Amino acid sequence: ILFPDAVVTRPPALVASPLLAAAASARTRLRCAVVCCAMTTALAGCVDDGLFAYDCAVFPPSESSPYILPWMIGASHRAIPHAAKTSPNTPQKYAIDVLMPIGTPVIAMRDGVVVRIEESFVDGDNVPRHENYVFVEHEDATVGRYVHLTYGGAVFGIGDRVRQGEVIGYSGHTGNSTEPHLHVDVTRSCCAGPPDTEWNTLPAGETLPLSFRNATAAPPRKTDLSCGLLYGVSYTAEPY
């Protein structure tokens, strides 16, 4: 979470964390998204995951995606995509929050060059703009942003080249964070974020739909990656 968004809760039995439960009062205002989903399904298919409905057609095929999940092979983590909990027009719509304990290794989703780091803030301060992060620029000029890392949690320095699958940092609970987790997204260009700009500064802060070629949904949920990662589902990183 990098900025407050209006979201609604799952049914009580499925609420397991502050990220899953934030802003329940917005529910009645947002349920119109179901109607939008019904209207778009005939054209492209969409998902209504109990919060916001969104169009699946914008997600690239997972099997040809250049991205892998940002955690270690064999590990499983629960995904909370912003697309299921934010309004359609927010720049961070395609960001993903991933629940993980402080100190969990974070790996590069794709080859690139480190263009920004911040690692000086302490876990649990809950102050906006106190997020630790690593930004990796890819060969097509898009930028992977790995945010809320722990204190001292960046492995590489600015200008270092990283390879897909390398550990680039360790997750944390810094800045505007309600619990330990990783915020990850890919933006159109470099670079939106402190200290120079806000996270949502356009055009650089526009996030892109992400699919992952090595993601498998944990049972009993069947793997369906046509809409990217689904809200509240745990995904295992498979060998790639």
XYZ file of C-alpha atoms in Angstrom:
240
model
C 0.000 0.000 0.000
C 1.495 3.311 -1.023
C -1.557 5.535 -0.838
C -5.062 5.223 0.655
C -7.659 3.731 -1.640
C -11.322 3.016 -1.096
C -11.732 -0.742 -0.677
C -14.219 -3.129 0.850
C -13.790 -6.257 2.905
C -14.226 -9.893 2.008
C -16.776 -11.870 4.057
C -15.554 -12.155 7.669
C -14.332 -15.733 7.295
C -11.828 -14.641 4.664
C -10.532 -11.504 6.363
C -7.041 -12.365 7.582
C -5.117 -9.115 7.767
C -5.407 -5.318 7.789
C -4.621 -5.251 4.067
C -7.569 -7.540 3.385
C -9.888 -5.636 5.712
C -9.116 -1.970 4.968
C -11.915 0.545 4.453
C -14.990 -1.681 4.790
C -17.325 1.321 4.778
C -16.812 1.792 1.034
C -18.610 -1.422 0.108
C -21.978 -0.086 -0.999
C -20.354 2.654 -3.047
C -18.218 0.220 -5.007
C -20.520 -2.659 -5.793
C -21.566 -1.035 -9.059
C -18.392 -2.614 -10.423
C -20.270 -5.902 -10.710
C -22.525 -4.333 -13.310
C -19.471 -3.101 -15.188
C -18.097 -6.624 -15.142
C -21.300 -8.042 -16.576
C -21.173 -5.491 -19.376
C -17.558 -6.213 -20.312
C -17.644 -10.009 -20.003
C -19.371 -10.358 -23.358
C -16.469 -8.547 -25.009
C -13.325 -9.583 -23.187
C -14.048 -11.346 -19.899
C -13.472 -9.824 -16.513
C -13.253 -10.827 -12.898
C -15.355 -9.726 -9.956
C -13.305 -10.912 -6.989
C -15.660 -9.588 -4.320
C -14.282 -6.046 -4.436
C -13.759 -4.290 -7.780
C -14.415 -5.895 -11.129
C -11.782 -5.395 -13.788
C -11.064 -6.288 -17.380
C -8.973 -9.423 -17.961
C -8.186 -8.569 -21.569
C -5.442 -6.128 -20.565
C -3.273 -8.854 -18.992
C -0.637 -10.396 -21.293
C -0.467 -14.203 -21.617
C 1.343 -15.660 -18.631
C 3.172 -18.330 -20.621
C 5.088 -15.728 -22.648
C 5.522 -13.183 -19.852
C 9.053 -11.864 -19.259
C 8.280 -11.705 -15.516
C 8.609 -14.249 -12.729
C 7.183 -13.957 -9.221
C 9.327 -11.795 -6.915
C 9.887 -14.532 -4.338
C 11.994 -17.663 -4.072
C 11.282 -20.839 -6.019
C 9.075 -23.142 -3.958
C 7.808 -20.375 -1.672
C 4.131 -19.376 -1.533
C 2.672 -15.966 -0.699
C -0.772 -14.389 -0.767
C -1.408 -11.734 -3.397
C -3.542 -8.633 -2.959
C -3.650 -6.938 -6.370
C -4.601 -3.279 -6.328
C -6.810 -3.890 -9.376
C -9.273 -5.667 -7.071
C -9.350 -2.941 -4.458
C -8.785 0.443 -6.096
C -10.772 2.646 -8.413
C -10.175 2.127 -12.129
C -8.383 5.423 -12.650
C -5.619 5.261 -10.032
C -2.049 5.047 -11.389
C -1.298 2.141 -9.027
C -4.183 0.022 -10.295
C -1.882 -2.789 -11.434
C 0.399 -2.829 -8.397
C 0.370 -5.936 -6.210
C 0.740 -6.205 -2.443
C 2.218 -9.501 -1.269
C 1.975 -10.620 2.350
C 5.388 -11.751 3.610
C 7.297 -11.602 6.881
C 10.045 -9.045 7.445
C 13.320 -10.334 6.052
C 11.858 -12.495 3.289
C 14.156 -12.567 0.219
C 12.810 -10.558 -2.721
C 14.036 -11.551 -6.177
C 14.260 -9.689 -9.455
C 11.247 -10.320 -11.682
C 13.330 -9.528 -14.751
C 16.872 -8.591 -15.799
C 17.764 -4.932 -15.423
C 19.851 -2.203 -13.866
C 19.292 -0.767 -10.389
C 18.395 2.906 -10.815
C 17.201 3.866 -7.321
C 17.467 2.552 -3.781
C 16.360 3.667 -0.335
C 17.107 1.573 2.745
C 17.492 4.008 5.645
C 14.056 3.803 7.252
C 13.081 1.491 10.106
C 10.302 -1.076 10.058
C 7.020 -0.096 11.636
C 7.367 3.692 11.570
C 4.219 3.927 9.372
C 5.195 7.316 7.956
C 4.276 7.955 4.298
C 7.347 8.550 2.085
C 9.468 6.542 4.517
C 9.305 3.505 2.261
C 12.520 1.603 1.559
C 12.733 0.383 -2.029
C 14.728 -0.863 -4.979
C 13.932 0.264 -8.547
C 15.160 -1.870 -11.462
C 15.013 -0.512 -15.007
C 14.453 -3.110 -17.745
C 15.716 -3.092 -21.320
C 12.402 -1.711 -22.608
C 12.654 1.278 -20.194
C 9.934 -0.034 -17.858
C 10.805 -0.042 -14.158
C 10.151 -2.679 -11.519
C 9.496 -1.095 -8.111
C 9.989 -3.212 -4.975
C 8.723 -1.251 -1.972
C 8.433 -1.438 1.873
C 11.774 -3.258 2.161
C 13.341 -3.646 5.577
C 16.044 -1.374 7.032
C 19.291 -2.019 5.159
C 17.338 -4.324 2.870
C 18.842 -3.444 -0.524
C 21.399 -5.960 -1.824
C 22.729 -4.030 -4.827
C 23.789 -0.453 -5.440
C 22.720 2.053 -8.063
C 24.147 1.123 -11.452
C 24.492 -2.574 -10.637
C 23.131 -5.039 -13.167
C 20.822 -7.721 -11.771
C 19.691 -10.958 -13.325
C 16.217 -12.395 -13.190
C 15.899 -14.574 -10.090
C 18.672 -12.889 -8.092
C 17.925 -11.727 -4.570
C 17.798 -7.922 -4.741
C 16.459 -7.135 -1.281
C 14.558 -8.223 1.804
C 10.932 -7.432 2.544
C 9.899 -5.246 5.436
C 7.281 -2.982 6.961
C 8.451 0.547 6.187
C 6.570 3.718 5.336
C 2.854 3.689 4.531
C 2.366 0.052 5.481
C -0.308 -1.583 7.634
C 1.601 -4.852 8.090
C 4.745 -6.573 6.773
C 4.424 -6.993 3.018
C 6.000 -6.293 -0.348
C 4.485 -3.787 -2.747
C 5.590 -4.582 -6.289
C 4.697 -3.032 -9.611
C 6.080 -2.198 -13.038
C 5.798 1.375 -14.283
C 5.975 2.695 -17.807
C 9.231 4.611 -17.298
C 11.694 5.929 -14.724
C 11.034 7.122 -12.188
C 8.121 7.989 -9.931
C 8.737 8.015 -6.191
C 10.447 9.836 -3.340
C 12.488 11.869 -2.887
C 11.945 13.624 -6.220
C 8.274 12.961 -6.961
C 5.176 11.284 -5.589
C 4.571 7.597 -6.232
C 1.703 8.368 -8.604
C 3.361 11.071 -10.687
C 2.431 10.583 -14.338
C 3.469 9.456 -16.842
C 6.258 7.580 -15.030
C 3.983 6.352 -12.228
C 1.518 4.555 -14.475
C 1.572 0.864 -13.558
C 1.250 -1.883 -16.162
C -0.757 -5.158 -16.008
C 1.481 -8.028 -14.910
C 1.408 -11.741 -15.601
C 3.957 -14.240 -14.276
C 5.091 -17.299 -16.168
C 6.036 -19.343 -13.082
C 2.978 -18.781 -10.861
C 0.789 -21.634 -9.647
C -2.204 -21.061 -7.397
C -2.140 -23.078 -4.201
C -4.907 -25.709 -3.839
C -7.871 -25.762 -3.716
C -7.890 -22.753 -6.079
C -7.242 -23.745 -9.691
C -4.512 -21.887 -11.498
C -6.044 -19.230 -13.722
C -3.610 -16.527 -14.762
C -5.759 -14.884 -17.426
C -6.394 -11.970 -15.044
C -3.000 -11.851 -13.419
C -2.845 -12.684 -9.717
C -6.214 -12.877 -7.975
C -7.200 -11.256 -4.695
C -6.410 -13.291 -1.577
C -5.012 -16.292 -3.472
C -1.658 -17.809 -2.482
C 0.743 -18.449 -5.354
C 3.756 -20.749 -5.454
C 6.819 -19.789 -7.499
C 7.654 -22.700 -9.781
C 10.974 -23.353 -11.547
C 11.180 -21.430 -14.805
